[in-house]
Short mmCIF file of C-alpha atoms in Angstrom, two decimals:
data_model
loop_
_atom_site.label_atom_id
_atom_site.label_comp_id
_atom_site.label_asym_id
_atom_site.label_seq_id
_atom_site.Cartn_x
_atom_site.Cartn_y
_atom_site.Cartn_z
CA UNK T 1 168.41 40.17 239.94
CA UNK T 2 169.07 40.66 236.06
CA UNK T 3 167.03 38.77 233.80
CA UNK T 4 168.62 35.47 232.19
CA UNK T 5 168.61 35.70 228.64
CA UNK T 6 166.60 33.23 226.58
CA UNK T 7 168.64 30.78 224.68
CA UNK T 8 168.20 29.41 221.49
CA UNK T 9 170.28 26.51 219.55
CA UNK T 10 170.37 27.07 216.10
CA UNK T 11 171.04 24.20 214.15
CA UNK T 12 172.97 24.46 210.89
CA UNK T 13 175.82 27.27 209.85
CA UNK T 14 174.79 28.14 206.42
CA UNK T 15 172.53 31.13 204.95
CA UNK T 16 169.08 30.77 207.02
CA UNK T 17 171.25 29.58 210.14
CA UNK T 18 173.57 32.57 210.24
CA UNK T 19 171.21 34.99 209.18
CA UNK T 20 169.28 33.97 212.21
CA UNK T 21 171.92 33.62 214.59
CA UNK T 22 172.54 37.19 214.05
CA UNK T 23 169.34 39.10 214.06
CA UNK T 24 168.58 36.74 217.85
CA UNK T 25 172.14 38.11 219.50
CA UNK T 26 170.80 41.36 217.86
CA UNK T 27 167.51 41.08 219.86
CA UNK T 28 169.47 40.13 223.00
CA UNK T 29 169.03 36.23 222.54
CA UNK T 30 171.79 33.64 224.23
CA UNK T 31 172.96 32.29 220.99
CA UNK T 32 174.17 28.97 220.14
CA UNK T 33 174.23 27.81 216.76
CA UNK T 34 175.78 23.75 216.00
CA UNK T 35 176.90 22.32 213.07
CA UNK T 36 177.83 18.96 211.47
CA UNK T 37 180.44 20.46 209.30
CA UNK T 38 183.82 21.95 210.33
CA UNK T 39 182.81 25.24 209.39
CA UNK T 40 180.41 26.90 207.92
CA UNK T 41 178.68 25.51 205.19
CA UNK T 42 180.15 26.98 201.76
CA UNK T 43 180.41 25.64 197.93
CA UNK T 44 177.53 25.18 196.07
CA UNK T 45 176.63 27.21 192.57
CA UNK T 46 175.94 30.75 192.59
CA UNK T 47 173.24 32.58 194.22
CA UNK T 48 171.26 35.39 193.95
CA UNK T 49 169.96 37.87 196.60
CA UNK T 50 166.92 40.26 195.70
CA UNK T 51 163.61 41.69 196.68
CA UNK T 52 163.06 41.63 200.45
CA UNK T 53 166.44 40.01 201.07
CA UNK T 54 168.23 43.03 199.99
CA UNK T 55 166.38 44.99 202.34
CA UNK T 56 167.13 42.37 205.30
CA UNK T 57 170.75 42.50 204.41
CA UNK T 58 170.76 46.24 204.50
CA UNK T 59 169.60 45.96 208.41
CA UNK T 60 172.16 43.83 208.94
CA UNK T 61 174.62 45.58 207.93
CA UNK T 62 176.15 43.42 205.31
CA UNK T 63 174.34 44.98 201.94
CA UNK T 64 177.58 46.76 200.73
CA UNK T 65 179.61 43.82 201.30
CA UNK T 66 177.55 41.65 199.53
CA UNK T 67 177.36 44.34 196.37
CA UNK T 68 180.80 44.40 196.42
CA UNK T 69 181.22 40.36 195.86
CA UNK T 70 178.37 40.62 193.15
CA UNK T 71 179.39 38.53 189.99
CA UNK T 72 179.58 40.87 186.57
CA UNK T 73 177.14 38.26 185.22
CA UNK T 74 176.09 39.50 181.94
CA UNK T 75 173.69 36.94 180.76
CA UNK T 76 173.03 33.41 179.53
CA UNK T 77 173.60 31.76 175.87
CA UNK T 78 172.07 29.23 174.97
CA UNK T 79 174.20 27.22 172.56
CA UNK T 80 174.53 24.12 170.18
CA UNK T 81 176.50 21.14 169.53
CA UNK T 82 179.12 23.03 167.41
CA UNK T 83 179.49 25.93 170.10
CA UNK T 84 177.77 28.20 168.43
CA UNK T 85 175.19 30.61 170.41
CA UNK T 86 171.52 30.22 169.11
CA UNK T 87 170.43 32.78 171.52
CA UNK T 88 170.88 35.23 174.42
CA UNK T 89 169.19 36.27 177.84
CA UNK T 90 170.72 39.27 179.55
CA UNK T 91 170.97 39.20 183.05
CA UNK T 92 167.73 41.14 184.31
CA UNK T 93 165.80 38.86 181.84
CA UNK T 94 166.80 36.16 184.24
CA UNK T 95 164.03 35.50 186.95
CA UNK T 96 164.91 39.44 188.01
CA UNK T 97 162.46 40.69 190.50
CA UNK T 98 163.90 43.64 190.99
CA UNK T 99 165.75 44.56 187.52
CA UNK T 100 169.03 46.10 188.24
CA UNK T 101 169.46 45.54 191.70
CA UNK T 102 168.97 41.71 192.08
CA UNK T 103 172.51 40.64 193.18
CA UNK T 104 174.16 36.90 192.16
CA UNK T 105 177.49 36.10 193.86
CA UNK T 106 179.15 32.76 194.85
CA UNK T 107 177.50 31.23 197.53
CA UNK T 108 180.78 30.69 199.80
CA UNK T 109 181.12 34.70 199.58
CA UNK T 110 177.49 34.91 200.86
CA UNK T 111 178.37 32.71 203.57
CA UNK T 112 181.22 33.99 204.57
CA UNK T 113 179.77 37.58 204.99
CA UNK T 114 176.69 36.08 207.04
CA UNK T 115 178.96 34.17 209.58
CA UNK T 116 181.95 37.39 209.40
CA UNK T 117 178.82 39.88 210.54
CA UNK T 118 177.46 36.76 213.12
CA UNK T 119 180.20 36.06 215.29
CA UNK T 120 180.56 38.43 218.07
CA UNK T 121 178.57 37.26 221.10
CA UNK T 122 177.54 33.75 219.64
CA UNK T 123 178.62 30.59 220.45
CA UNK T 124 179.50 28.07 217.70
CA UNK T 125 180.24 24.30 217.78
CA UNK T 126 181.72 22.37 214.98
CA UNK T 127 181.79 18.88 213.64
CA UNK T 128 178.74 17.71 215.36
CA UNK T 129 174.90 17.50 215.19
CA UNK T 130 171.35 17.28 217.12
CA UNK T 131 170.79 13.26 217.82
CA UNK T 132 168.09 13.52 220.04
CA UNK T 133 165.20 16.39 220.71
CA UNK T 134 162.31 16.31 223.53
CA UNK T 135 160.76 19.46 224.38
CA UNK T 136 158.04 19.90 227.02
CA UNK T 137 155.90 23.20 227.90
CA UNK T 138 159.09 24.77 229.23
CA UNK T 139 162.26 23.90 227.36
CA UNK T 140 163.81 21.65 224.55
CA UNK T 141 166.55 18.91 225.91
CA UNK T 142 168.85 17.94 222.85
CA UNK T 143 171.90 15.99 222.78
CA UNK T 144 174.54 16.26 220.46
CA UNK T 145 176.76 13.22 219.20
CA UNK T 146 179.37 13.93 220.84
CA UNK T 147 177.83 13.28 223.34
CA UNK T 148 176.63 16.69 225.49
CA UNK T 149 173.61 17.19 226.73
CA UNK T 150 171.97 20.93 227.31
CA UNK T 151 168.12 22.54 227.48
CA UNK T 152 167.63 25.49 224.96
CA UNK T 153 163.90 27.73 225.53
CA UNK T 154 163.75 27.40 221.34
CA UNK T 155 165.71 25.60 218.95
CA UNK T 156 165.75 26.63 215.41
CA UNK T 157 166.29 23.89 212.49
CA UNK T 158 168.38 26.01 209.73
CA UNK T 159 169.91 22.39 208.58
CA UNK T 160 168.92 22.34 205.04
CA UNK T 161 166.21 20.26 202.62
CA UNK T 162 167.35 17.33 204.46
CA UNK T 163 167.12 18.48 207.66
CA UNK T 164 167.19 15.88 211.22
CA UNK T 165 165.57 18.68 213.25
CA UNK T 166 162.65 18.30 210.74
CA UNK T 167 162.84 14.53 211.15
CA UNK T 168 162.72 14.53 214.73
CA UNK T 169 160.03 16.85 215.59
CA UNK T 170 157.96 16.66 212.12
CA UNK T 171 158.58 13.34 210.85
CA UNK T 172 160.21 11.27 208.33
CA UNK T 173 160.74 13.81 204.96
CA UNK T 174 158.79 11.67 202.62
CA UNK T 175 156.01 13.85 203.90
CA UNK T 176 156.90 16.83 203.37
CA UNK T 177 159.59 16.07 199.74
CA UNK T 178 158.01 16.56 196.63
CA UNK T 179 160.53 15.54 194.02
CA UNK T 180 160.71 17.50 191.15
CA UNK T 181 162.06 15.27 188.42
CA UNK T 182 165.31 16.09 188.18
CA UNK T 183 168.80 15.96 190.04
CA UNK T 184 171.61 18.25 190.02
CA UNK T 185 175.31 18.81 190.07
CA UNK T 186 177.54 21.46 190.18
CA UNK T 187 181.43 21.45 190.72
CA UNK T 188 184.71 23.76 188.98
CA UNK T 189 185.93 23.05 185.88
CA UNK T 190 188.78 24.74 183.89
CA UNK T 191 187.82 28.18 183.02
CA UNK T 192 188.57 27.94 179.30
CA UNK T 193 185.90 25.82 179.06
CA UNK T 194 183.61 29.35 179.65
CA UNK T 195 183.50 32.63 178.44
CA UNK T 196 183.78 35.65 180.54
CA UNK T 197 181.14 36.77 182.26
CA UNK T 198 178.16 34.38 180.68
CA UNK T 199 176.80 31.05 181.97
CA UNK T 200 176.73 28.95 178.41
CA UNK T 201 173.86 26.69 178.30
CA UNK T 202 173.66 23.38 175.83
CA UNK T 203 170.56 21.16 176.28
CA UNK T 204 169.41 17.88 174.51
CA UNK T 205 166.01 16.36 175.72
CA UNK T 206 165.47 16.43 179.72
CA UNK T 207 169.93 17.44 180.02
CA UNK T 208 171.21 20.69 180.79
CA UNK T 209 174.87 21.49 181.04
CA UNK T 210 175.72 24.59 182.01
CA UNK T 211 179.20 26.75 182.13
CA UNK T 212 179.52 29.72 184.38
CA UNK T 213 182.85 31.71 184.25
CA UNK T 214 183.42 34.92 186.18
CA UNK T 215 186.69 37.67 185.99
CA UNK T 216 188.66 35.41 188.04
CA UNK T 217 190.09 32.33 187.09
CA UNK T 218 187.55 29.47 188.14
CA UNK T 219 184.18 28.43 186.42
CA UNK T 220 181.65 26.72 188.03
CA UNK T 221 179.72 23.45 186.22
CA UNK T 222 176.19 22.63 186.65
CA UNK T 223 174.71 19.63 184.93
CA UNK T 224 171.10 18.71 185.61
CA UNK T 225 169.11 15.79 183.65
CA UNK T 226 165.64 14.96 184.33
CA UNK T 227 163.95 11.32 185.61
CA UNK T 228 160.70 10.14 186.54
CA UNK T 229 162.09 9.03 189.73
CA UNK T 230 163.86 9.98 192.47
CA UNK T 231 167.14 7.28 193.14
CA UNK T 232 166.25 4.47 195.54
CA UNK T 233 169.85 6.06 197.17
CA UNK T 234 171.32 9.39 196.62
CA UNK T 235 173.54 7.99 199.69
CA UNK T 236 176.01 10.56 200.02
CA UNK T 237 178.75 7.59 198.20
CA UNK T 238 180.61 10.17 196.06
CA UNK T 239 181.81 7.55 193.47
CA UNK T 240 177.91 6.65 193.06
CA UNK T 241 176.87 9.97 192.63
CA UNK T 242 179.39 10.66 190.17
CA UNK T 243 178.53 7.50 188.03
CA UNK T 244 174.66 8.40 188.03
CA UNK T 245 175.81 11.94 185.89
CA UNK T 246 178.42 10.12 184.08
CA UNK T 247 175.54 7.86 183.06
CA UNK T 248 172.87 10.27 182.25
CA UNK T 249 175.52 12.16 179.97
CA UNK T 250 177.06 9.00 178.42
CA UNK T 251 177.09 10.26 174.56
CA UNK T 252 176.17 13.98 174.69
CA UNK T 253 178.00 16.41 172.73
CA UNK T 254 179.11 20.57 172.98
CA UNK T 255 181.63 20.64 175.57
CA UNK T 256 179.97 17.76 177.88
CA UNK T 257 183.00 15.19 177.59
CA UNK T 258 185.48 17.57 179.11
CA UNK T 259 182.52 18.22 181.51
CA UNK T 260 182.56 14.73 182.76
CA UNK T 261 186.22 14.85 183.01
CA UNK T 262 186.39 17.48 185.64
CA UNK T 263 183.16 15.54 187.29
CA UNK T 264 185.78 12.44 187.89
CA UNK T 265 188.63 14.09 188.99
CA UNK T 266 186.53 16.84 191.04
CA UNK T 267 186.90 17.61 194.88
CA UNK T 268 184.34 20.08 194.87
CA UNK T 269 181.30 18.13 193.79
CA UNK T 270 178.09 18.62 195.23
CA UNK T 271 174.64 17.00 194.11
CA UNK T 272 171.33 16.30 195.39
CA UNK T 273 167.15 16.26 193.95
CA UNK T 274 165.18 18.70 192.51
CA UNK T 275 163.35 18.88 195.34
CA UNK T 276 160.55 21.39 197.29
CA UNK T 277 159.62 20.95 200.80
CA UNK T 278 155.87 21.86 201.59
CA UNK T 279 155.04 21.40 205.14
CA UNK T 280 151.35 22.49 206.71
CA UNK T 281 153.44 24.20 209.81
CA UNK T 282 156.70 24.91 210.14
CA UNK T 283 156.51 25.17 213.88
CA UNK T 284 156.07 22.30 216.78
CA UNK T 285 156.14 23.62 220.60
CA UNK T 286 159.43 25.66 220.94
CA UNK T 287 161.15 23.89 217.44
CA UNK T 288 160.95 26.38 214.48
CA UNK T 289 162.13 25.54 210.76
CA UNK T 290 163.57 28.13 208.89
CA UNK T 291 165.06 28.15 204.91
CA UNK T 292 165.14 25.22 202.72
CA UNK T 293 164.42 22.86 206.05
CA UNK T 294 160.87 24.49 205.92
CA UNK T 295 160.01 25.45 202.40
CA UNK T 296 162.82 24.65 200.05
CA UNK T 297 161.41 26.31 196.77
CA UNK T 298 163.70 24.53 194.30
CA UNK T 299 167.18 25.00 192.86
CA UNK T 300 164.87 26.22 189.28
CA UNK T 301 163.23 28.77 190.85
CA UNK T 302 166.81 30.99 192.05
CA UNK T 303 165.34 31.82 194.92
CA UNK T 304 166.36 29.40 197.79
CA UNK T 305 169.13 31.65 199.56
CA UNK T 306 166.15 35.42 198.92
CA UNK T 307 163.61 32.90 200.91
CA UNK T 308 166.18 32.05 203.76
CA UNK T 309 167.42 35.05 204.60
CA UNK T 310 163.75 36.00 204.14
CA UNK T 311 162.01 34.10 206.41
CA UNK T 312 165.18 34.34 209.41
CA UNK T 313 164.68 37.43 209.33
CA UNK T 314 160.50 37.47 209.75
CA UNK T 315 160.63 35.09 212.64
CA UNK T 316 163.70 36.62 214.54
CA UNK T 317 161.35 40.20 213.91
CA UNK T 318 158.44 38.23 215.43
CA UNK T 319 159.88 36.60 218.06
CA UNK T 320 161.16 39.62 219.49
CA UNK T 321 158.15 41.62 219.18
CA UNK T 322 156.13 39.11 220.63
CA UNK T 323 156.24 37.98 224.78
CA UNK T 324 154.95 34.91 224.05
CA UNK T 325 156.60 32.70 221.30
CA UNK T 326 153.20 30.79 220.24
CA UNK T 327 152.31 34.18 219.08
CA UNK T 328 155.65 34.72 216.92
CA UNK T 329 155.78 31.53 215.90
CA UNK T 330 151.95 31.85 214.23
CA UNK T 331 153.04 35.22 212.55
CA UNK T 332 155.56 33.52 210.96
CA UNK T 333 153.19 30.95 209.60
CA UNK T 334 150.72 33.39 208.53
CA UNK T 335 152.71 36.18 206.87
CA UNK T 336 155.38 33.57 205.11
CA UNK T 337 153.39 31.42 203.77
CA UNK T 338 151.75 33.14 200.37
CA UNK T 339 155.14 34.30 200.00
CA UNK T 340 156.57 30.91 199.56
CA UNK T 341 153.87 29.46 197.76
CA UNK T 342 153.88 32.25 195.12
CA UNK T 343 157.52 31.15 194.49
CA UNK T 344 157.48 27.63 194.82
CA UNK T 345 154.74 27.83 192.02
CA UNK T 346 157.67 29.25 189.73
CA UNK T 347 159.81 25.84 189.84
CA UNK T 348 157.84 24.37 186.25
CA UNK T 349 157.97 27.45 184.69
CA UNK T 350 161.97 27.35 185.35
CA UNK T 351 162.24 24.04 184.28
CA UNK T 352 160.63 24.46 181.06
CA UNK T 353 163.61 27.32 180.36
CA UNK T 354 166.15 24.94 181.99
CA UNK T 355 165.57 21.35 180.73
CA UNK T 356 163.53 21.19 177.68
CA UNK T 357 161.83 17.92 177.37
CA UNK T 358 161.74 17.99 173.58
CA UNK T 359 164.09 19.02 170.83
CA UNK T 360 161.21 21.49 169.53
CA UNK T 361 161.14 23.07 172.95
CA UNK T 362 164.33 23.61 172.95
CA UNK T 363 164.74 25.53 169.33
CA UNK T 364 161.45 27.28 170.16
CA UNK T 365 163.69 28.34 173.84
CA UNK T 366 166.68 29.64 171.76
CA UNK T 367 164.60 31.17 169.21
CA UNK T 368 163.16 33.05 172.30
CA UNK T 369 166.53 34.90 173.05
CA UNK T 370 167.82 38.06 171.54
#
């Protein structure tokens, strides 16, 4: 009698999630991968893909798609209240780990080569999520909100920095969330606010406002403004969210008025903390953690969507190498982990280029620049 495949629920559809969903149907997995959203998760600002990635992405197949979607990105200026550009970084100057080849593109293009080059074989369900997880020596029993029930051998959490899989099996995320003083937002704006192919950059003290416009007609906005604190609610209320940026940016010059503007009107915004997630394991019995559920390095580091597809890719090589999972799942541990804590030790170096704290860091920034 043939063998019955081992199954594994994946839970989120976005980079890590996908990426994993394929490389486990490669390996001969029963694939099911569930997420809360209608489809898979897209928006967001743009994303880069280099060192190790690129290699992954070659073995999947997907490499010359994804150079083909790159974004002619030719560098960042940093510029002043009366639009005028007090300095320049080219592209490769840019966090590059591998000058020249490091690839940025829009992070719904990304996605939507992943889930294109993951669909064959696997089984998706939308509009719902994990509500419950027990596992035992032999399987994991989950039920969804809609109300089905099924037993998985492994279940992967792929769901993101604010993850329920991690909640469930881990524990609540003030363990593992270390805030890193600052929130973010990014959403389209009208692309005469940019200039071809540059991200513009205009910071006061602890604010950042950024423009990014590409060779087709959108631009993408990302304001960021440090605080001490993280919000007592970043409660997913969309009007709130909104009013916290149109607070921090109440007064601020260069093009941030028509900024906030957009930010009112805008369908497309997206914000959350400048957070990391540092866990001591990111395995429990048969539940694995994978991408910015695990070890979220921080958006100022440029390297979230490089560790996901990453890391998917180690423990879907690992798990089928290995007969027994506890043996996979250790690799994982061991061989990931001074990866991820060389680049989560980036973030304050970032943030020091991104959001100033003084006006003389900021001049002594620009001056920095060709």
């Amino acid at each position: 009698m043939e063998k019955l495949k081992k199954s594994v629920l994946i839970s989120g559809a976005s980079i890590a999630g996908l990426t994993m969903a394929y490389w486990l149907n490669y390996y001969g997995y029963k694939v099911t991968v569930v997420e809360i959203g209608l489809k898979p998760r897209r928006g967001g600002a743009p994303i880069d893909v280099r060192g190790e990635a690129l290699d992954c992405a070659h073995r999947m197949g997907v490499l010359d798609a994804i150079k083909k979607a790159k974004l002619p990105t030719e560098g960042l200026k940093f510029m002043n209240a009366e639009n005028g550009v007090e300095g320049i970084m080219l592209v490769d100057e840019i966090c590059a780990l591998s000058p020249g080849e490091d690839i940025e593109l829009r992070r719904e293009e990304l996605v939507d080569i992943l889930y294109q080059n993951a669909r064959e074989g696997i089984n998706y369900i939308f509009d719902t999520r994990i509500i419950a997880l027990e596992q035992d020596d032999e399987k994991v029993n989950i039920t969804l909100r809609d109300g089905t029930t099924a037993f998985y051998d492994y279940v992967i959490g792929a769901d993101g920095i604010h993850s329920g899989v991690r909640k469930m099996v881990f524990g609540e995320e003030d363990q593992f969330a270390f805030f890193l003083n600052f929130y973010f937002a990014v959403f389209t704006v009208d692309p005469g606010l940019g200039e071809k192919n540059f991200a513009l950059l205009y910071n006061t003290p602890n604010t950042m406002a950024t423009i990014h416009l590409y060779n087709k007609n959108f631009a993408d906005a990302v304001l960021a403004f440090r605080t001490p604190n993280p919000a007592s609610q970043v409660c997913r209320d969309i009007a709130l969210e909104k009013q916290l940026f149109l607070n921090a940016f109440e007064g601020i010059g260069w093009k941030v008025p028509q900024l906030l503007e957009s930010l009112k009107n805008s369908e497309d915004f997206y914000l959350d903390q400048g957070y990391q997630i540092k866990m001591p394991s990111w395995t429990k019995g048969r539940v694995a953690l994978i991408g910015d559920a695990a070890y979220a390095p921080g958006f100022a580091t440029g390297m979230g969507s490089t560790l996901a597809i990453q890391g998917a890719t180690l423990l879907a090589d690992e798990m089928a190498k290995n007969g027994d999972y506890n043996n996979a799942f250790r690799a994982y541990n061991e061989i990931l982990r001074p990866i991820v804590e060389q680049l989560q030790a980036i973030a304050y170096p970032n943030l020091s280029l991104m959001l100033p704290e003084t006006e003389e860091k900021i001049i002594e920034r620009n001056k920095a620049g060709r």
